[in-house]
Amino acid sequence: SAEERAASITFYELPNERFCQILGQQPEQIKIVNAHVWPRSGTSMLTFFGLETGDIHSPRNVLRLHKCIERAFDRRELAFVPDANDQLVVKLLHSDLKVILLKGTQKRFAEIDGAPLKILKPGVLPYRRLLAHHSVLSHRWAREQNWISDDLESEEVNAAALMEHSLDQEAQDRITLLWQQK
């Protein structure tokens, strides 16, 4: 919605609605959208993460992304993972994406692999526990699709550790049950 778009732009202190948090400022013809970290259809499960159902509309549950990046994120073909400096970066999980151009640009997905999520104001972050959950599920999906090896990736271990650190034991148990159902 226009209200969510305005709230996320204000929250992240982005210069305007044409700013992608991966690619930066984009021309008018490039579609920049609200990418929901946690899908709006799963509102009731937010309580598993110590959040309220109303937090589905929080700007912290939104990233401003190029439409092609948002689509790949929704399809679990990429995830946002912390790098060695704890900065969130893009991790491509589906290698077929590498050669695909981001619509309306001269950039291929391969060029954004490892690109940082542009956080213009230090400490103003999306819900990291939800991104960690997305990362775990995306890595599992990628493994099921044979996009990545059967070995656990360090990003998965780190995501699980973040979940363990940020949630009480009861919440961790509920998340474990949720993962078993996926």
PDB file of C-alpha atoms in Angstrom:
ATOM      1  CA  SER A   1       0.000   0.000   0.000  1.00  0.00           C
ATOM      2  CA  ALA A   2       1.009   3.626  -0.412  1.00  0.00           C
ATOM      3  CA  GLU A   3       0.939   3.989   3.374  1.00  0.00           C
ATOM      4  CA  GLU A   4       3.372   1.063   3.885  1.00  0.00           C
ATOM      5  CA  ARG A   5       5.613   2.414   1.115  1.00  0.00           C
ATOM      6  CA  ALA A   6       5.762   5.852   2.741  1.00  0.00           C
ATOM      7  CA  ALA A   7       6.356   4.338   6.193  1.00  0.00           C
ATOM      8  CA  SER A   8       9.249   2.164   4.966  1.00  0.00           C
ATOM      9  CA  ILE A   9      10.875   5.059   3.075  1.00  0.00           C
ATOM     10  CA  THR A  10      10.624   7.231   6.195  1.00  0.00           C
ATOM     11  CA  PHE A  11      11.810   4.461   8.543  1.00  0.00           C
ATOM     12  CA  TYR A  12      14.907   3.601   6.488  1.00  0.00           C
ATOM     13  CA  GLU A  13      15.459   7.303   5.661  1.00  0.00           C
ATOM     14  CA  LEU A  14      15.592   6.538   1.950  1.00  0.00           C
ATOM     15  CA  PRO A  15      15.824   9.584  -0.322  1.00  0.00           C
ATOM     16  CA  ASN A  16      12.623   8.723  -2.229  1.00  0.00           C
ATOM     17  CA  GLU A  17      10.436   5.900  -3.560  1.00  0.00           C
ATOM     18  CA  ARG A  18      12.854   5.226  -6.454  1.00  0.00           C
ATOM     19  CA  PHE A  19      15.600   3.994  -4.094  1.00  0.00           C
ATOM     20  CA  CYS A  20      16.317   0.243  -4.075  1.00  0.00           C
ATOM     21  CA  GLN A  21      18.106  -1.005  -0.972  1.00  0.00           C
ATOM     22  CA  ILE A  22      20.428  -3.081  -3.185  1.00  0.00           C
ATOM     23  CA  LEU A  23      20.869  -1.070  -6.396  1.00  0.00           C
ATOM     24  CA  GLY A  24      20.488   2.451  -4.974  1.00  0.00           C
ATOM     25  CA  GLN A  25      18.684   5.244  -6.810  1.00  0.00           C
ATOM     26  CA  GLN A  26      16.802   4.048  -9.900  1.00  0.00           C
ATOM     27  CA  PRO A  27      15.149   5.840 -12.823  1.00  0.00           C
ATOM     28  CA  GLU A  28      11.372   6.166 -13.081  1.00  0.00           C
ATOM     29  CA  GLN A  29      10.887   3.139 -15.388  1.00  0.00           C
ATOM     30  CA  ILE A  30      12.396   0.703 -12.848  1.00  0.00           C
ATOM     31  CA  LYS A  31       9.789  -0.836 -10.552  1.00  0.00           C
ATOM     32  CA  ILE A  32      10.802  -0.606  -6.879  1.00  0.00           C
ATOM     33  CA  VAL A  33       8.431  -2.448  -4.545  1.00  0.00           C
ATOM     34  CA  ASN A  34       7.843  -3.254  -0.904  1.00  0.00           C
ATOM     35  CA  ALA A  35       9.260  -6.711  -0.297  1.00  0.00           C
ATOM     36  CA  HIS A  36       7.723  -8.185   2.829  1.00  0.00           C
ATOM     37  CA  VAL A  37      10.244 -10.155   4.865  1.00  0.00           C
ATOM     38  CA  TRP A  38       7.379 -12.092   6.428  1.00  0.00           C
ATOM     39  CA  PRO A  39       4.433 -12.608   4.065  1.00  0.00           C
ATOM     40  CA  ARG A  40       1.169 -10.875   4.923  1.00  0.00           C
ATOM     41  CA  SER A  41      -0.613 -14.233   4.658  1.00  0.00           C
ATOM     42  CA  GLY A  42       1.288 -15.566   7.692  1.00  0.00           C
ATOM     43  CA  THR A  43       0.337 -12.911  10.219  1.00  0.00           C
ATOM     44  CA  SER A  44      -0.643 -15.324  12.999  1.00  0.00           C
ATOM     45  CA  MET A  45       2.817 -16.949  12.994  1.00  0.00           C
ATOM     46  CA  LEU A  46       4.576 -13.695  13.892  1.00  0.00           C
ATOM     47  CA  THR A  47       3.924 -14.477  17.544  1.00  0.00           C
ATOM     48  CA  PHE A  48       6.382 -17.387  17.192  1.00  0.00           C
ATOM     49  CA  PHE A  49       9.077 -14.716  16.813  1.00  0.00           C
ATOM     50  CA  GLY A  50       8.007 -12.577  19.753  1.00  0.00           C
ATOM     51  CA  LEU A  51       6.174 -10.139  17.488  1.00  0.00           C
ATOM     52  CA  GLU A  52       2.549  -9.017  17.396  1.00  0.00           C
ATOM     53  CA  THR A  53       0.250  -9.706  14.454  1.00  0.00           C
ATOM     54  CA  GLY A  54       0.165  -5.945  13.754  1.00  0.00           C
ATOM     55  CA  ASP A  55       3.935  -6.025  13.166  1.00  0.00           C
ATOM     56  CA  ILE A  56       3.179  -7.438   9.711  1.00  0.00           C
ATOM     57  CA  HIS A  57       2.702  -3.780   8.694  1.00  0.00           C
ATOM     58  CA  SER A  58       5.859  -2.548  10.426  1.00  0.00           C
ATOM     59  CA  PRO A  59       8.459  -0.898   8.173  1.00  0.00           C
ATOM     60  CA  ARG A  60      10.918  -3.373   9.728  1.00  0.00           C
ATOM     61  CA  ASN A  61       9.037  -6.117   7.853  1.00  0.00           C
ATOM     62  CA  VAL A  62       9.617  -4.352   4.530  1.00  0.00           C
ATOM     63  CA  LEU A  63      12.604  -3.934   2.225  1.00  0.00           C
ATOM     64  CA  ARG A  64      12.480  -1.598  -0.779  1.00  0.00           C
ATOM     65  CA  LEU A  65      13.732  -3.706  -3.695  1.00  0.00           C
ATOM     66  CA  HIS A  66      13.782  -3.893  -7.484  1.00  0.00           C
ATOM     67  CA  LYS A  67      10.812  -6.056  -8.520  1.00  0.00           C
ATOM     68  CA  CYS A  68      13.071  -8.839  -9.883  1.00  0.00           C
ATOM     69  CA  ILE A  69      15.019  -9.014  -6.604  1.00  0.00           C
ATOM     70  CA  GLU A  70      11.773  -9.077  -4.622  1.00  0.00           C
ATOM     71  CA  ARG A  71      10.449 -11.922  -6.787  1.00  0.00           C
ATOM     72  CA  ALA A  72      13.635 -13.986  -6.305  1.00  0.00           C
ATOM     73  CA  PHE A  73      13.473 -13.318  -2.547  1.00  0.00           C
ATOM     74  CA  ASP A  74       9.849 -14.520  -2.440  1.00  0.00           C
ATOM     75  CA  ARG A  75      10.778 -17.658  -4.414  1.00  0.00           C
ATOM     76  CA  ARG A  76      13.647 -18.367  -1.984  1.00  0.00           C
ATOM     77  CA  GLU A  77      16.166 -18.092  -4.809  1.00  0.00           C
ATOM     78  CA  LEU A  78      18.167 -15.590  -2.779  1.00  0.00           C
ATOM     79  CA  ALA A  79      18.469 -14.645   0.868  1.00  0.00           C
ATOM     80  CA  PHE A  80      19.937 -11.850   2.946  1.00  0.00           C
ATOM     81  CA  VAL A  81      22.728 -13.108   5.173  1.00  0.00           C
ATOM     82  CA  PRO A  82      25.247 -11.365   7.425  1.00  0.00           C
ATOM     83  CA  ASP A  83      28.788 -11.101   6.062  1.00  0.00           C
ATOM     84  CA  ALA A  84      31.983 -11.192   8.162  1.00  0.00           C
ATOM     85  CA  ASN A  85      31.265  -7.628   9.347  1.00  0.00           C
ATOM     86  CA  ASP A  86      27.662  -8.514  10.279  1.00  0.00           C
ATOM     87  CA  GLN A  87      26.342  -6.456   7.360  1.00  0.00           C
ATOM     88  CA  LEU A  88      23.383  -7.984   5.525  1.00  0.00           C
ATOM     89  CA  VAL A  89      24.272  -8.987   1.969  1.00  0.00           C
ATOM     90  CA  VAL A  90      22.549 -10.756  -0.915  1.00  0.00           C
ATOM     91  CA  LYS A  91      23.312 -14.449  -1.298  1.00  0.00           C
ATOM     92  CA  LEU A  92      22.179 -16.056  -4.544  1.00  0.00           C
ATOM     93  CA  LEU A  93      21.033 -19.619  -3.990  1.00  0.00           C
ATOM     94  CA  HIS A  94      19.878 -20.424  -7.518  1.00  0.00           C
ATOM     95  CA  SER A  95      22.855 -20.233  -9.883  1.00  0.00           C
ATOM     96  CA  ASP A  96      20.589 -20.008 -12.953  1.00  0.00           C
ATOM     97  CA  LEU A  97      19.765 -16.459 -11.838  1.00  0.00           C
ATOM     98  CA  LYS A  98      23.350 -15.290 -12.350  1.00  0.00           C
ATOM     99  CA  VAL A  99      22.955 -14.617 -16.083  1.00  0.00           C
ATOM    100  CA  ILE A 100      19.532 -12.985 -15.828  1.00  0.00           C
ATOM    101  CA  LEU A 101      19.311  -9.218 -16.250  1.00  0.00           C
ATOM    102  CA  LEU A 102      17.405  -7.214 -13.701  1.00  0.00           C
ATOM    103  CA  LYS A 103      14.573  -5.751 -15.787  1.00  0.00           C
ATOM    104  CA  GLY A 104      15.302  -2.259 -17.083  1.00  0.00           C
ATOM    105  CA  THR A 105      18.960  -2.319 -15.983  1.00  0.00           C
ATOM    106  CA  GLN A 106      22.292  -3.516 -17.350  1.00  0.00           C
ATOM    107  CA  LYS A 107      22.938  -5.512 -14.154  1.00  0.00           C
ATOM    108  CA  ARG A 108      22.761  -9.266 -13.886  1.00  0.00           C
ATOM    109  CA  PHE A 109      21.911 -11.120 -10.701  1.00  0.00           C
ATOM    110  CA  ALA A 110      25.561 -12.260 -10.544  1.00  0.00           C
ATOM    111  CA  GLU A 111      26.548  -8.622  -9.974  1.00  0.00           C
ATOM    112  CA  ILE A 112      24.386  -8.309  -6.864  1.00  0.00           C
ATOM    113  CA  ASP A 113      25.560 -11.574  -5.267  1.00  0.00           C
ATOM    114  CA  GLY A 114      27.286 -10.351  -2.101  1.00  0.00           C
ATOM    115  CA  ALA A 115      25.953  -6.801  -2.485  1.00  0.00           C
ATOM    116  CA  PRO A 116      25.127  -5.131   0.823  1.00  0.00           C
ATOM    117  CA  LEU A 117      21.636  -4.153   1.864  1.00  0.00           C
ATOM    118  CA  LYS A 118      21.815  -0.362   1.871  1.00  0.00           C
ATOM    119  CA  ILE A 119      21.106   0.781   5.418  1.00  0.00           C
ATOM    120  CA  LEU A 120      21.519   4.548   5.314  1.00  0.00           C
ATOM    121  CA  LYS A 121      21.071   5.152   9.035  1.00  0.00           C
ATOM    122  CA  PRO A 122      23.099   2.910  11.356  1.00  0.00           C
ATOM    123  CA  GLY A 123      20.954   0.705  13.567  1.00  0.00           C
ATOM    124  CA  VAL A 124      17.806   1.074  11.438  1.00  0.00           C
ATOM    125  CA  LEU A 125      17.360  -2.548  10.447  1.00  0.00           C
ATOM    126  CA  PRO A 126      14.683  -4.943   9.243  1.00  0.00           C
ATOM    127  CA  TYR A 127      13.611  -7.752  11.582  1.00  0.00           C
ATOM    128  CA  ARG A 128      16.791  -9.821  11.570  1.00  0.00           C
ATOM    129  CA  ARG A 129      15.138 -12.869  13.157  1.00  0.00           C
ATOM    130  CA  LEU A 130      12.628 -12.954  10.282  1.00  0.00           C
ATOM    131  CA  LEU A 131      15.437 -12.618   7.727  1.00  0.00           C
ATOM    132  CA  ALA A 132      17.279 -15.432   9.550  1.00  0.00           C
ATOM    133  CA  HIS A 133      14.184 -17.620   9.360  1.00  0.00           C
ATOM    134  CA  HIS A 134      13.840 -16.831   5.640  1.00  0.00           C
ATOM    135  CA  SER A 135      17.511 -17.715   5.163  1.00  0.00           C
ATOM    136  CA  VAL A 136      17.127 -21.109   6.859  1.00  0.00           C
ATOM    137  CA  LEU A 137      14.032 -21.960   4.794  1.00  0.00           C
ATOM    138  CA  SER A 138      15.651 -20.679   1.584  1.00  0.00           C
ATOM    139  CA  HIS A 139      18.782 -22.772   2.115  1.00  0.00           C
ATOM    140  CA  ARG A 140      16.636 -25.843   2.779  1.00  0.00           C
ATOM    141  CA  TRP A 141      14.591 -25.140  -0.378  1.00  0.00           C
ATOM    142  CA  ALA A 142      17.789 -24.634  -2.392  1.00  0.00           C
ATOM    143  CA  ARG A 143      19.113 -27.964  -1.142  1.00  0.00           C
ATOM    144  CA  GLU A 144      15.835 -29.724  -2.051  1.00  0.00           C
ATOM    145  CA  GLN A 145      16.090 -28.212  -5.548  1.00  0.00           C
ATOM    146  CA  ASN A 146      19.757 -29.311  -5.808  1.00  0.00           C
ATOM    147  CA  TRP A 147      20.880 -25.695  -6.227  1.00  0.00           C
ATOM    148  CA  ILE A 148      23.384 -26.067  -3.368  1.00  0.00           C
ATOM    149  CA  SER A 149      25.269 -29.000  -1.866  1.00  0.00           C
ATOM    150  CA  ASP A 150      23.967 -31.135   0.988  1.00  0.00           C
ATOM    151  CA  ASP A 151      26.540 -29.632   3.355  1.00  0.00           C
ATOM    152  CA  LEU A 152      25.298 -27.079   5.857  1.00  0.00           C
ATOM    153  CA  GLU A 153      26.301 -23.578   4.816  1.00  0.00           C
ATOM    154  CA  SER A 154      27.813 -21.207   7.383  1.00  0.00           C
ATOM    155  CA  GLU A 155      24.930 -18.794   6.763  1.00  0.00           C
ATOM    156  CA  GLU A 156      22.468 -21.451   7.912  1.00  0.00           C
ATOM    157  CA  VAL A 157      24.422 -22.089  11.084  1.00  0.00           C
ATOM    158  CA  ASN A 158      24.640 -18.347  11.749  1.00  0.00           C
ATOM    159  CA  ALA A 159      20.915 -17.870  11.091  1.00  0.00           C
ATOM    160  CA  ALA A 160      20.028 -20.679  13.486  1.00  0.00           C
ATOM    161  CA  ALA A 161      22.366 -19.164  16.103  1.00  0.00           C
ATOM    162  CA  LEU A 162      20.689 -15.757  15.699  1.00  0.00           C
ATOM    163  CA  MET A 163      17.296 -17.387  16.183  1.00  0.00           C
ATOM    164  CA  GLU A 164      18.566 -19.166  19.295  1.00  0.00           C
ATOM    165  CA  HIS A 165      20.017 -15.937  20.688  1.00  0.00           C
ATOM    166  CA  SER A 166      16.976 -13.743  20.034  1.00  0.00           C
ATOM    167  CA  LEU A 167      14.164 -16.103  21.087  1.00  0.00           C
ATOM    168  CA  ASP A 168      13.308 -17.739  24.415  1.00  0.00           C
ATOM    169  CA  GLN A 169      13.299 -21.552  24.625  1.00  0.00           C
ATOM    170  CA  GLU A 170       9.543 -21.873  24.105  1.00  0.00           C
ATOM    171  CA  ALA A 171       9.703 -19.738  20.961  1.00  0.00           C
ATOM    172  CA  GLN A 172      12.685 -21.759  19.705  1.00  0.00           C
ATOM    173  CA  ASP A 173      10.697 -24.968  20.183  1.00  0.00           C
ATOM    174  CA  ARG A 174       7.750 -23.523  18.210  1.00  0.00           C
ATOM    175  CA  ILE A 175      10.076 -22.442  15.384  1.00  0.00           C
ATOM    176  CA  THR A 176      11.652 -25.905  15.297  1.00  0.00           C
ATOM    177  CA  LEU A 177       8.162 -27.402  14.878  1.00  0.00           C
ATOM    178  CA  LEU A 178       7.418 -24.866  12.141  1.00  0.00           C
ATOM    179  CA  TRP A 179      10.646 -25.808  10.306  1.00  0.00           C
ATOM    180  CA  GLN A 180       9.705 -29.492  10.486  1.00  0.00           C
ATOM    181  CA  GLN A 181       6.388 -28.694   8.796  1.00  0.00           C
ATOM    182  CA  LYS A 182       7.996 -26.768   5.883  1.00  0.00           C
TER     183      LYS A 182
END
